[in-house]
Short mmCIF file of C-alpha atoms in Angstrom, two decimals:
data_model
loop_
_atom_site.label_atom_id
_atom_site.label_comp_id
_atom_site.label_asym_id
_atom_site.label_seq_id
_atom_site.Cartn_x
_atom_site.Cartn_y
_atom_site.Cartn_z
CA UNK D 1 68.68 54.04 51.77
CA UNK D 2 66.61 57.26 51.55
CA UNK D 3 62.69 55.39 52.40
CA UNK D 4 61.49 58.17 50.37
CA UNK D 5 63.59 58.19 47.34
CA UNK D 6 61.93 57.46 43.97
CA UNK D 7 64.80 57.88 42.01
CA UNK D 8 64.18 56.20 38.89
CA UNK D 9 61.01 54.99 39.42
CA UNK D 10 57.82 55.65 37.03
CA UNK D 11 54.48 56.60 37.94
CA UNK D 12 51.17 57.37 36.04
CA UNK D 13 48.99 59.31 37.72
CA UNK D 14 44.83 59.78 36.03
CA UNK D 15 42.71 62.61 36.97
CA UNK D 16 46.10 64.56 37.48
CA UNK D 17 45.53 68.02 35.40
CA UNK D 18 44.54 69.25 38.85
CA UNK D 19 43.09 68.42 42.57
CA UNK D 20 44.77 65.84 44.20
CA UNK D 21 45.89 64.14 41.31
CA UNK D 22 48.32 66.73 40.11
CA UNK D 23 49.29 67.17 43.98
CA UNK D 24 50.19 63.90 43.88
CA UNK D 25 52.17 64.05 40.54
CA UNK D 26 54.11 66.85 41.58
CA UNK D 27 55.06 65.31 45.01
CA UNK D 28 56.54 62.32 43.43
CA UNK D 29 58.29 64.29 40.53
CA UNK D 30 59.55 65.99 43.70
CA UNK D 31 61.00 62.65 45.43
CA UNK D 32 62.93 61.70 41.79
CA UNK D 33 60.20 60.24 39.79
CA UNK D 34 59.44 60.31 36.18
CA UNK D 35 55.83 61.19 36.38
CA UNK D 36 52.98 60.91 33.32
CA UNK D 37 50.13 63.26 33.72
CA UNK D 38 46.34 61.88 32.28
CA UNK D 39 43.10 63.63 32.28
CA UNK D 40 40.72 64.00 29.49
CA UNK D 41 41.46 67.51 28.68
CA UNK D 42 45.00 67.72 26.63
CA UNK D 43 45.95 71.42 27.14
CA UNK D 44 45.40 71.07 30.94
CA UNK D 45 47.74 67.66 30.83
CA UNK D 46 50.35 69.48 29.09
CA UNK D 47 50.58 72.79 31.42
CA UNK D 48 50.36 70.52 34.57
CA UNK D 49 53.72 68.64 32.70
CA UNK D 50 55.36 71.67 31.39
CA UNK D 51 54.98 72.69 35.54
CA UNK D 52 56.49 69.52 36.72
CA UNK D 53 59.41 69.92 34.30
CA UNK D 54 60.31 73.43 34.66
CA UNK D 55 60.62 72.93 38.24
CA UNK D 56 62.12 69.33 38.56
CA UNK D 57 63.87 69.33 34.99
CA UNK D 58 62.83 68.57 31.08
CA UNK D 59 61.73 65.54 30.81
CA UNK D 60 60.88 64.15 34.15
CA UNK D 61 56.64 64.77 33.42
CA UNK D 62 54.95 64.02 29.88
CA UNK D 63 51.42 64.43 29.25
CA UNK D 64 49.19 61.74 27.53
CA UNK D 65 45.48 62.70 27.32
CA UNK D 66 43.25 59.64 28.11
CA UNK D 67 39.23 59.39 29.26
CA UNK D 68 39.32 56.65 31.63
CA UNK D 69 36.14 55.07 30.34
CA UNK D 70 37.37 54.20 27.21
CA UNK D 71 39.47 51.01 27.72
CA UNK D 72 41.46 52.36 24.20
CA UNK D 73 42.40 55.23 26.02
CA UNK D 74 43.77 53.43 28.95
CA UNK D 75 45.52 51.26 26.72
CA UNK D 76 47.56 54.06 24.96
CA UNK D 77 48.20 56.14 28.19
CA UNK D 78 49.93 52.35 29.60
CA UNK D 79 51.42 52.06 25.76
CA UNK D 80 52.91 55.79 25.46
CA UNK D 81 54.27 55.77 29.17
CA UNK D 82 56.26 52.46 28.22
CA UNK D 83 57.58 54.01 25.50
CA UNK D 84 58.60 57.30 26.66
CA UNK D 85 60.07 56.21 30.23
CA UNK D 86 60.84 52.00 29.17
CA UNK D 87 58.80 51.05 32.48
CA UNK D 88 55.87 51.70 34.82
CA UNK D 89 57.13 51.27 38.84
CA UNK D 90 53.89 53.09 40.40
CA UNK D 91 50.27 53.52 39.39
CA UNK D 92 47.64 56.34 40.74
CA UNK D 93 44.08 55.34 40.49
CA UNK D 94 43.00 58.68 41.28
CA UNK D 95 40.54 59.56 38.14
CA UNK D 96 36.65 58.92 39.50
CA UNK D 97 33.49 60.39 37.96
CA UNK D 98 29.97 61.49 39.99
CA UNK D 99 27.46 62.71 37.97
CA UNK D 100 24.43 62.68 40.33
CA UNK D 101 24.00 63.96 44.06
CA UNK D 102 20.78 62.39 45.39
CA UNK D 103 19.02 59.41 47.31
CA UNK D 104 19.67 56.50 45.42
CA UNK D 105 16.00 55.75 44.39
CA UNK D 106 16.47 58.86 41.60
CA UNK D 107 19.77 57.23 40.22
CA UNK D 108 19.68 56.79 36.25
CA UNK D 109 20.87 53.74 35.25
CA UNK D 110 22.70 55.18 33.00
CA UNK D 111 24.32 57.89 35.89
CA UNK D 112 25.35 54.95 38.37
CA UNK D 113 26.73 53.04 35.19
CA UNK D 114 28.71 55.42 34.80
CA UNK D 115 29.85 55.74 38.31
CA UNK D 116 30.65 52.10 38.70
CA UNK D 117 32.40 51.99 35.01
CA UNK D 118 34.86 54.88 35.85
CA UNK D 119 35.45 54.25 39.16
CA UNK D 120 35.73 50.56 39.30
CA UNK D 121 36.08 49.26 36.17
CA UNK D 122 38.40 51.49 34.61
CA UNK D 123 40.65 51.17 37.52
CA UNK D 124 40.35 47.23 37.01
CA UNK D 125 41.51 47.36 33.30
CA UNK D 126 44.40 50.11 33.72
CA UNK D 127 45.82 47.87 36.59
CA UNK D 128 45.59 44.63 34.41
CA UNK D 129 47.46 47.08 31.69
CA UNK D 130 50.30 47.64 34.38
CA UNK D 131 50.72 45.11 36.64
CA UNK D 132 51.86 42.24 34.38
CA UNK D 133 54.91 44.20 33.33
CA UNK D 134 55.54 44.88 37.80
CA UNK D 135 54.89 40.83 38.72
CA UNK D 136 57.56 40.34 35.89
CA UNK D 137 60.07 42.27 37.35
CA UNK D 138 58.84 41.73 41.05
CA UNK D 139 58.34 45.28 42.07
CA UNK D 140 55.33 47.77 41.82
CA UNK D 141 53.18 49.75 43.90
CA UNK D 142 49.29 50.62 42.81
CA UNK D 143 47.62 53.27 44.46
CA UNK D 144 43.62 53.53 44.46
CA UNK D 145 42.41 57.00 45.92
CA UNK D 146 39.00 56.20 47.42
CA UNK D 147 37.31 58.23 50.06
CA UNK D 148 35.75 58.04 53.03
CA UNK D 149 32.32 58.03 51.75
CA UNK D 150 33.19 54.67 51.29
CA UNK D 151 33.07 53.35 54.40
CA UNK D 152 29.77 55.30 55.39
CA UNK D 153 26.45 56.14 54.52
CA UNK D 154 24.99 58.75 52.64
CA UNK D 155 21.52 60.09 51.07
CA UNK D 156 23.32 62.12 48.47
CA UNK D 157 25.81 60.39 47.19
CA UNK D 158 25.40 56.64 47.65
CA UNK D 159 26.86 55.45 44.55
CA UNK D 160 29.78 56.87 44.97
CA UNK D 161 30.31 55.40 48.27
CA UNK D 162 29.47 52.43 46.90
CA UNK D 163 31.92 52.49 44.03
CA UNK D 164 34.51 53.72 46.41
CA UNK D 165 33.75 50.69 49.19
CA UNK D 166 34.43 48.59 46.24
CA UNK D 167 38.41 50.42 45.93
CA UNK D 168 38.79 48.39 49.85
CA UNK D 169 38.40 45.05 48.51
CA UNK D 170 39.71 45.79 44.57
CA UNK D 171 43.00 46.35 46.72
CA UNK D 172 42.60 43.73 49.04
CA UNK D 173 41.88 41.01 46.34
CA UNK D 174 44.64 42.47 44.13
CA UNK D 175 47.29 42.59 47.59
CA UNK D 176 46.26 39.26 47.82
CA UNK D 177 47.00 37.92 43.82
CA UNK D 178 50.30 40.21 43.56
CA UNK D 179 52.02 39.70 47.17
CA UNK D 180 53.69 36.41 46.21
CA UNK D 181 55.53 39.09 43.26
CA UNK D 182 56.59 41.86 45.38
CA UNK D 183 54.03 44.19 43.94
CA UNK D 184 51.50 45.94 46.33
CA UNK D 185 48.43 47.41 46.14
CA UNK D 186 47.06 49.80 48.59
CA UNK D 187 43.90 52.68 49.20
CA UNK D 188 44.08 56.25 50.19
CA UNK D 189 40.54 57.71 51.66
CA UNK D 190 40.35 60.90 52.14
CA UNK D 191 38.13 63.04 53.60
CA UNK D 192 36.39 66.44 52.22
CA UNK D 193 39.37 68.05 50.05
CA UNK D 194 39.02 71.69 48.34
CA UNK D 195 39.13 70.80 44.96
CA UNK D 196 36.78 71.48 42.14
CA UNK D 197 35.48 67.61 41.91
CA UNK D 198 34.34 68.34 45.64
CA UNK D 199 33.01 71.73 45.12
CA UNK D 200 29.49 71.34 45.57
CA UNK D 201 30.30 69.78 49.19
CA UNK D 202 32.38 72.93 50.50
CA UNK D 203 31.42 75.83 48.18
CA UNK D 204 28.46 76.51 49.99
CA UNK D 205 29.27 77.85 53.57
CA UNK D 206 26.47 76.33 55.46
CA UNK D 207 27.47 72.97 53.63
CA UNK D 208 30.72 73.46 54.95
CA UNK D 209 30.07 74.18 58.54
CA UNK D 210 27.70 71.28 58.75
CA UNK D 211 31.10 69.15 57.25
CA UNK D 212 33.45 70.56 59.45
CA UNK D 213 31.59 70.88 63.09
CA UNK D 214 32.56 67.29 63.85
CA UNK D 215 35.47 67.24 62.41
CA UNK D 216 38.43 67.04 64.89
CA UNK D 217 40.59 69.48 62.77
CA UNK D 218 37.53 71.49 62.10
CA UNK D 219 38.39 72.28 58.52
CA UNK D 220 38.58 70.16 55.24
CA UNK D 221 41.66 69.10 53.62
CA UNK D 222 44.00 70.37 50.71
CA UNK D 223 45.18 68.29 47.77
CA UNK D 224 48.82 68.45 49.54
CA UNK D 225 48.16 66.57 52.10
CA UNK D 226 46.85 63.86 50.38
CA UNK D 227 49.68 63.71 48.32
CA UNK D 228 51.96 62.73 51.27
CA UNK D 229 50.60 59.25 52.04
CA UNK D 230 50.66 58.58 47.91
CA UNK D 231 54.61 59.28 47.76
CA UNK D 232 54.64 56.68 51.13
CA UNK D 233 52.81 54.38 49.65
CA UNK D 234 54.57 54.81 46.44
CA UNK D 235 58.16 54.81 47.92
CA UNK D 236 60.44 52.17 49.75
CA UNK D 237 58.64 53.13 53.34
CA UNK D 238 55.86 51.68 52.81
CA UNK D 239 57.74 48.32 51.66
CA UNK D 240 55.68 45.76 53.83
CA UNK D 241 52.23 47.10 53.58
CA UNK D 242 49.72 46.17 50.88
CA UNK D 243 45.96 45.50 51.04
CA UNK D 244 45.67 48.52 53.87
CA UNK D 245 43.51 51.76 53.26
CA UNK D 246 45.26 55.16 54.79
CA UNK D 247 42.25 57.37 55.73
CA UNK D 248 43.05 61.17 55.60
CA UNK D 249 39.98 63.14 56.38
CA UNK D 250 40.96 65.29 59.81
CA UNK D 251 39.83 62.94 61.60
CA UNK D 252 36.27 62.75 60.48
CA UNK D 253 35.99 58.74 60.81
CA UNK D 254 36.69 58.76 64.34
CA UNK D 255 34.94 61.87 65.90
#
């Protein structure tokens, strides 16, 4: 057996138009899965797709537009990916929204609402969407991108952290009520990646020096190589892990 072959399987991806969500959709499409690409904005969904299947073959990507704070959304991105591909085998948490860089004593409640509701919440109901249908047929693997931030400190961007320390223990809890079925649930955390959701962190080059002095590597990551612990967690490798968080941040954590 190929431990990276996802021949067959079905994953949804959010937040996968671009960044490391549609890294990580296009790495799996890559191993043999059917892949369904969700972000808010349609036309990006459906170029990201029409990518995936011009270079893996028609019909292995569809694109279903859905804003992960509206639980109807969620619903019909679950609904439509059961209909078009009869199953869902893997799900990417990957969407997340932060509105507000600043100590936390300037924090709307209506910004860090927001934060918690999209990156916590939402991922709660899309997993309770998907995971009845994987306990059923005792097989699954979720996916919850954190970060880092989550397991530090930070006067800018504390709520995120926060809502991304709570990805740990949503997996760990949910590892611990799926296990006895065979489906797993497991974090990435990366570190500082180039993509536009980042951008205020690395555009600047001071900002960037100050995040990449320290940082073993000395540089910050792409979307790529995220998307390689995704298809191991997604594939057959990673059969007897669940509850775990890979960090991927050059080595940030540790220096």
């Amino acid at each position: 057996m190929n431990l990276f072959d996802l021949t067959g399987k079905t994953a949804i991806i959010t937040g996968s138009s671009r960044g490391i969500g549609r890294a990580i959709a296009e790495r799996l499409a890559e191993h043999g899965a059917q892949v369904v690409i969700s972000s808010r904005k349609a036309e990006a969904c459906e170029a990201a797709a029409a990518h995936i299947n011009q270079t893996h073959g028609e019909g292995r990507a569809i694109a279903v537009p859905a804003n992960i704070s509206s639980k109807e959304d969620l619903q019909r991105l679950a609904d439509s990916a059961n209909r078009a591909f009869g199953k869902v085998d893997i799900l990417v948490c990957n969407a997340a929204s932060n509105p507000y860089y600043g100590p936390m004593a300037g924090i709307s409640d209506e910004q860090l609402r927001k934060i918690l509701e999209n990156n916590v919440i939402a991922s709660h109901w899309l997993i309770s969407m998907i995971a009845p249908q994987m306990v059923e047929r005792r097989d699954g693997s979720i996916i919850l991108v954190s970060s880092i931030g989550g397991l530090k400190g930070s006067p800018i961007i504390g709520a995120y952290n926060i809502s991304k320390a709570a990805d740990f223990q949503l997996a760990r809890n949910l590892a611990v009520e799926f296990g006895p079925h065979n489906v797993r649930v497991n974090c990435i955390a990366p570190g500082l990646v180039q993509t536009d959701f980042a951008r205020a962190l690395w555009e600047n080059p001071e900002t960037l020096r100050a995040a990449t002095a320290n940082t073993p590597l000395r540089r910050i990551g792409q979307p790529d190589e995220i998307a390689g612990a995704a298809v191991f967690l997604a594939a057959p490798a990673s059969s007897f892990m669940t509850g775990q968080t890979i960090v991927v941040d050059g080595g940030v954590t540790i220096a």
